[in-house]
PDB file of C-alpha atoms in Angstrom:
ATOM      1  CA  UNK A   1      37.083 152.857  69.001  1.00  0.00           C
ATOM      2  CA  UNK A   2      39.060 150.003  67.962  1.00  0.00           C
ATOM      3  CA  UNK A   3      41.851 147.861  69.606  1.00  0.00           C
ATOM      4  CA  UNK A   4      43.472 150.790  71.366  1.00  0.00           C
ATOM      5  CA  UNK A   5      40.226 152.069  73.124  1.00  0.00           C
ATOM      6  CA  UNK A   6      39.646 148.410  74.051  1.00  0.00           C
ATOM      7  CA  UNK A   7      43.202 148.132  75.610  1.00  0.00           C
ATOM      8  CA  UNK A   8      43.131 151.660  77.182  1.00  0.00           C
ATOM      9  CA  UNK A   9      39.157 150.745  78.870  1.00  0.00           C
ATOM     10  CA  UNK A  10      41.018 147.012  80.256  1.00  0.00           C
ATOM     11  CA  UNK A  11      43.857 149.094  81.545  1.00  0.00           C
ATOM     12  CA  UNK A  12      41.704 151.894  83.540  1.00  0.00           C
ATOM     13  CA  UNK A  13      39.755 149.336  85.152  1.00  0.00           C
ATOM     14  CA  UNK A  14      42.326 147.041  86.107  1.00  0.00           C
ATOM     15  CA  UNK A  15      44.303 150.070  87.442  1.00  0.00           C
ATOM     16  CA  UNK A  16      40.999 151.261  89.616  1.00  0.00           C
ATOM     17  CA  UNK A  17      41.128 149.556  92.802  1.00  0.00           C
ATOM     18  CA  UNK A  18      37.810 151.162  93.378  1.00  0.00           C
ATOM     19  CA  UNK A  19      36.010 149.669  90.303  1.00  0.00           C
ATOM     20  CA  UNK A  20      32.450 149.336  90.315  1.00  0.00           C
ATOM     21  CA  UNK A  21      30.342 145.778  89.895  1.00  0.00           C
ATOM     22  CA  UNK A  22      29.145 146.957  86.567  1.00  0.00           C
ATOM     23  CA  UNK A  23      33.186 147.932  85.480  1.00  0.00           C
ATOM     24  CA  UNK A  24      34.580 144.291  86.402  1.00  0.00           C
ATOM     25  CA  UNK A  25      31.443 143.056  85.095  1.00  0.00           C
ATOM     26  CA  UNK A  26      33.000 144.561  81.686  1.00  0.00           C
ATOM     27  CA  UNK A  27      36.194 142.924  82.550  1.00  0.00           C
ATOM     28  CA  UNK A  28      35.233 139.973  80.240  1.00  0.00           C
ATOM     29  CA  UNK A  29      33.553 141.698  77.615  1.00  0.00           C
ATOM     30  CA  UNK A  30      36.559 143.703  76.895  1.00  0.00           C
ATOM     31  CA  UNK A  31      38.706 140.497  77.002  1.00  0.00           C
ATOM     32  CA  UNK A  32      36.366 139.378  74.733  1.00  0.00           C
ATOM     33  CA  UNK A  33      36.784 142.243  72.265  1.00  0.00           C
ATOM     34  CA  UNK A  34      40.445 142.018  72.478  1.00  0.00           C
ATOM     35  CA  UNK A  35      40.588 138.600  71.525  1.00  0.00           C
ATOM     36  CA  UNK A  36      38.539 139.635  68.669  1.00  0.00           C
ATOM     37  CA  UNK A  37      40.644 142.492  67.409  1.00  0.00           C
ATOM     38  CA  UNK A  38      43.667 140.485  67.764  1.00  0.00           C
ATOM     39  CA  UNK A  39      42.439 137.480  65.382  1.00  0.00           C
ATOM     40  CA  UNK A  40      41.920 140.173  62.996  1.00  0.00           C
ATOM     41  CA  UNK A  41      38.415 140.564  62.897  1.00  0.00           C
ATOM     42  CA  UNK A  42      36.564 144.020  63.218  1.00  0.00           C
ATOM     43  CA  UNK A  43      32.985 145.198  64.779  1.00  0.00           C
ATOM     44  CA  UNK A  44      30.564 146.655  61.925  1.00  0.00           C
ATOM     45  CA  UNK A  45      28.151 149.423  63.448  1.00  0.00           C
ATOM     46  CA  UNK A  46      24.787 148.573  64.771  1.00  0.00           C
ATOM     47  CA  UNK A  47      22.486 148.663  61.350  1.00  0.00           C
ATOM     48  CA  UNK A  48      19.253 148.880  61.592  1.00  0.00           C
ATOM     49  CA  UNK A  49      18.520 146.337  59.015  1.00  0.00           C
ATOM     50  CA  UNK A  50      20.431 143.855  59.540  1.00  0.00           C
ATOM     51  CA  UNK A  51      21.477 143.535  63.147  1.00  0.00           C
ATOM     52  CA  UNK A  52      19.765 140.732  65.216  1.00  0.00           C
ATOM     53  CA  UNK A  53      17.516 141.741  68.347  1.00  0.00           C
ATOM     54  CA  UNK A  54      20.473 140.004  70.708  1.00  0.00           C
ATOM     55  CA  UNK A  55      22.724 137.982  69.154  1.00  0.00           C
ATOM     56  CA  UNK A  56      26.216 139.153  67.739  1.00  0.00           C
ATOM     57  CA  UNK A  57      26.053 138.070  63.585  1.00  0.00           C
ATOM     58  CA  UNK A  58      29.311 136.945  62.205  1.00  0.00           C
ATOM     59  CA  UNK A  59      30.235 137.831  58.708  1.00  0.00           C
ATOM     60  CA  UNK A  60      33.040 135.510  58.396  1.00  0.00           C
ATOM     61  CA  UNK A  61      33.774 136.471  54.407  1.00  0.00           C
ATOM     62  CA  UNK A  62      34.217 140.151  55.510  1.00  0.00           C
ATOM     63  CA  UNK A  63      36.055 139.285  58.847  1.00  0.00           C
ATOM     64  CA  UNK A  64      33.360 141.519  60.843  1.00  0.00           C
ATOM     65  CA  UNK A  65      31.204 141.045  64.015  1.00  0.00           C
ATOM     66  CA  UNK A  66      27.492 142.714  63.949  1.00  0.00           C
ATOM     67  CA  UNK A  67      26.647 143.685  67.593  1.00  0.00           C
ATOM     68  CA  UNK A  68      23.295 143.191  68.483  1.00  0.00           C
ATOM     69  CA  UNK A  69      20.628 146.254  69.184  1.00  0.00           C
ATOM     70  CA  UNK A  70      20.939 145.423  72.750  1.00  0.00           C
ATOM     71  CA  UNK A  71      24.461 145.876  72.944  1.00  0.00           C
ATOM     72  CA  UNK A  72      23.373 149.834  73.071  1.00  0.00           C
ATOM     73  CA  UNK A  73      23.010 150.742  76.635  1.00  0.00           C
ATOM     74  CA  UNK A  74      19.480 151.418  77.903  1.00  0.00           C
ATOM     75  CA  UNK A  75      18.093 149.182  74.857  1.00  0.00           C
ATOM     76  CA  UNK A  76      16.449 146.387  76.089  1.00  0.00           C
ATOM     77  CA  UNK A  77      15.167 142.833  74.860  1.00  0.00           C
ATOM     78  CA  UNK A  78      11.928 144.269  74.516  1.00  0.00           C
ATOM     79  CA  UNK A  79      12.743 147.426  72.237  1.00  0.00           C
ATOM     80  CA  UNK A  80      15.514 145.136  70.387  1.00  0.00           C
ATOM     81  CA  UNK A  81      12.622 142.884  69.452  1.00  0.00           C
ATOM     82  CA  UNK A  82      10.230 144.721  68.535  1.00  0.00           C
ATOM     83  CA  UNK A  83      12.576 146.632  65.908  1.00  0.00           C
ATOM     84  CA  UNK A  84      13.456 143.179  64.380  1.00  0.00           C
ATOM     85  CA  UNK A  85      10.084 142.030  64.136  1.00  0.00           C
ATOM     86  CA  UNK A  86       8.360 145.380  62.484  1.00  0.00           C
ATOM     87  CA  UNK A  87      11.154 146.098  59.895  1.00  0.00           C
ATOM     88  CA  UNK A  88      10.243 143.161  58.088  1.00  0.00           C
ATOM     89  CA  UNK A  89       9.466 143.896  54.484  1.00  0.00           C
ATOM     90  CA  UNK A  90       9.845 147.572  55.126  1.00  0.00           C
ATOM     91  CA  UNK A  91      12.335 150.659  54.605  1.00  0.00           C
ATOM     92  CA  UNK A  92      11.928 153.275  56.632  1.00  0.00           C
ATOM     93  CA  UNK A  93      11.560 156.716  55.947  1.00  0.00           C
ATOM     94  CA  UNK A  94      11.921 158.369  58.964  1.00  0.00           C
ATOM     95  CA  UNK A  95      12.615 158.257  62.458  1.00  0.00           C
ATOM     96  CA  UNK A  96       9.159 159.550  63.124  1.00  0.00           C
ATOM     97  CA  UNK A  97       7.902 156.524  60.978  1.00  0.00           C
ATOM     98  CA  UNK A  98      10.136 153.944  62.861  1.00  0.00           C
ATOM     99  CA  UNK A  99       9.257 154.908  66.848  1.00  0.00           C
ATOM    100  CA  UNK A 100       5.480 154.732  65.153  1.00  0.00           C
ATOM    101  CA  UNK A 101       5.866 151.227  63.441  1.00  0.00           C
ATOM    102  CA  UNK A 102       7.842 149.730  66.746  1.00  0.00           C
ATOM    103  CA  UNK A 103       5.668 150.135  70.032  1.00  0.00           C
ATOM    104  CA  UNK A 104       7.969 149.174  72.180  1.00  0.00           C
ATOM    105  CA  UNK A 105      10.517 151.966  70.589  1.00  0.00           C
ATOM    106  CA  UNK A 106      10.683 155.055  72.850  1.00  0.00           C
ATOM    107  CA  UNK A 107      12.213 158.369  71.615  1.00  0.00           C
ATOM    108  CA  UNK A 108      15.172 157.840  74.078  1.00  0.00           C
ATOM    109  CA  UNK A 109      15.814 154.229  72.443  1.00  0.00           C
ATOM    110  CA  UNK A 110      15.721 155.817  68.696  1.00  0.00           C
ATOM    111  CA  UNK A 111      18.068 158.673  70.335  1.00  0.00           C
ATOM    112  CA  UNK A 112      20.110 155.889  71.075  1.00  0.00           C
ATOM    113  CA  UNK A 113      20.247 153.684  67.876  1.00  0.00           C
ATOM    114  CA  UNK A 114      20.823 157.824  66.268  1.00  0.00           C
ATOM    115  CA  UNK A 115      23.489 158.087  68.605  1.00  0.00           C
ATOM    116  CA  UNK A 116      25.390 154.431  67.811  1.00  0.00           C
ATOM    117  CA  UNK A 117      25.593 154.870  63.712  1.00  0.00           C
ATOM    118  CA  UNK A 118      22.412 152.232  63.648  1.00  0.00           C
ATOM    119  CA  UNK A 119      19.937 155.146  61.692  1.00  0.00           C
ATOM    120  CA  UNK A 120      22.207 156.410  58.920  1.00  0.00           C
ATOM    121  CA  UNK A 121      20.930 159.468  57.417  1.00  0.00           C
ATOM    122  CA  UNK A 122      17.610 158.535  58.089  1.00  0.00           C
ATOM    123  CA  UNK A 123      15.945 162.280  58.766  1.00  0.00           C
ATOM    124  CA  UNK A 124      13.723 162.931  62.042  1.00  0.00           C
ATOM    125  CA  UNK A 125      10.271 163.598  59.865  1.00  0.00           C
ATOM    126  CA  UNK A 126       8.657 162.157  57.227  1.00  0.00           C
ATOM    127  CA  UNK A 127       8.061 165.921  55.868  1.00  0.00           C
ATOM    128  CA  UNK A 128       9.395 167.014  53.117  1.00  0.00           C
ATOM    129  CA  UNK A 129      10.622 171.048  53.166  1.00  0.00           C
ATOM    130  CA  UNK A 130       8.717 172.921  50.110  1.00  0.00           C
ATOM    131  CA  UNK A 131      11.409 175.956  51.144  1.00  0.00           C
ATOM    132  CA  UNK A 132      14.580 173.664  51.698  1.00  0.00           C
TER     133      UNK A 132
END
């Protein structure tokens, strides 16, 4: 996405005079990321690992912002928490294996953290293919 996308999304709403609640809402969020980008810092991808349930994470050696898992739409406090507090000590091998650890993980919600970069290569199963 980047600077650009940021500029372009700020432009489209401004230039909406029918923008929604939830657009002008964004309004400052955007402002916020363009701020960002233009101090010369960059947003990492969600990662599963290391993101916080709802707080951004600065890495101020890198330069680099760590969103939070509820910065992905339709992830809640609830899931966001409940991912931080069952990874702890644990790699996972599978999707399968994480909705199964997290209880308040729903397949839509690991669609989602799929969907934002947060899984990696992390496969669906935990079965291994004796024909692969």
């Amino acid at each position: 996405a980047g600077i650009d996308a940021v500029k372009r999304k700020i432009r489209e709403i401004e230039n909406n005079k029918d923008a929604t609640a939830v657009e002008q809402s964004l309004m400052v969020t955007l402002e916020v990321c363009y701020e960002f980008y233009l101090r010369g810092f960059q947003f990492e991808d969600i990662d599963l690992y290391r993101s916080d349930a709802t707080k951004f994470l600065m890495d101020g050696e890198k330069g680099t912002l760590l969103p939070p898992f509820t910065a992905i739409p339709g992830l809640g406090e609830t899931a966001a928490i409940s991912i931080v507090e069952n990874r702890v000590g644990r790699t996972f091998i599978s999707q399968e294996e994480l909705l199964a650890a997290c209880p308040k993980v729903s397949k839509t919600h690991v669609e989602q953290l799929r969907d934002a970069g947060a899984l990696g290569t992390l496969p669906e199963t935990s079965q291994m293919s004796l024909f692969g």
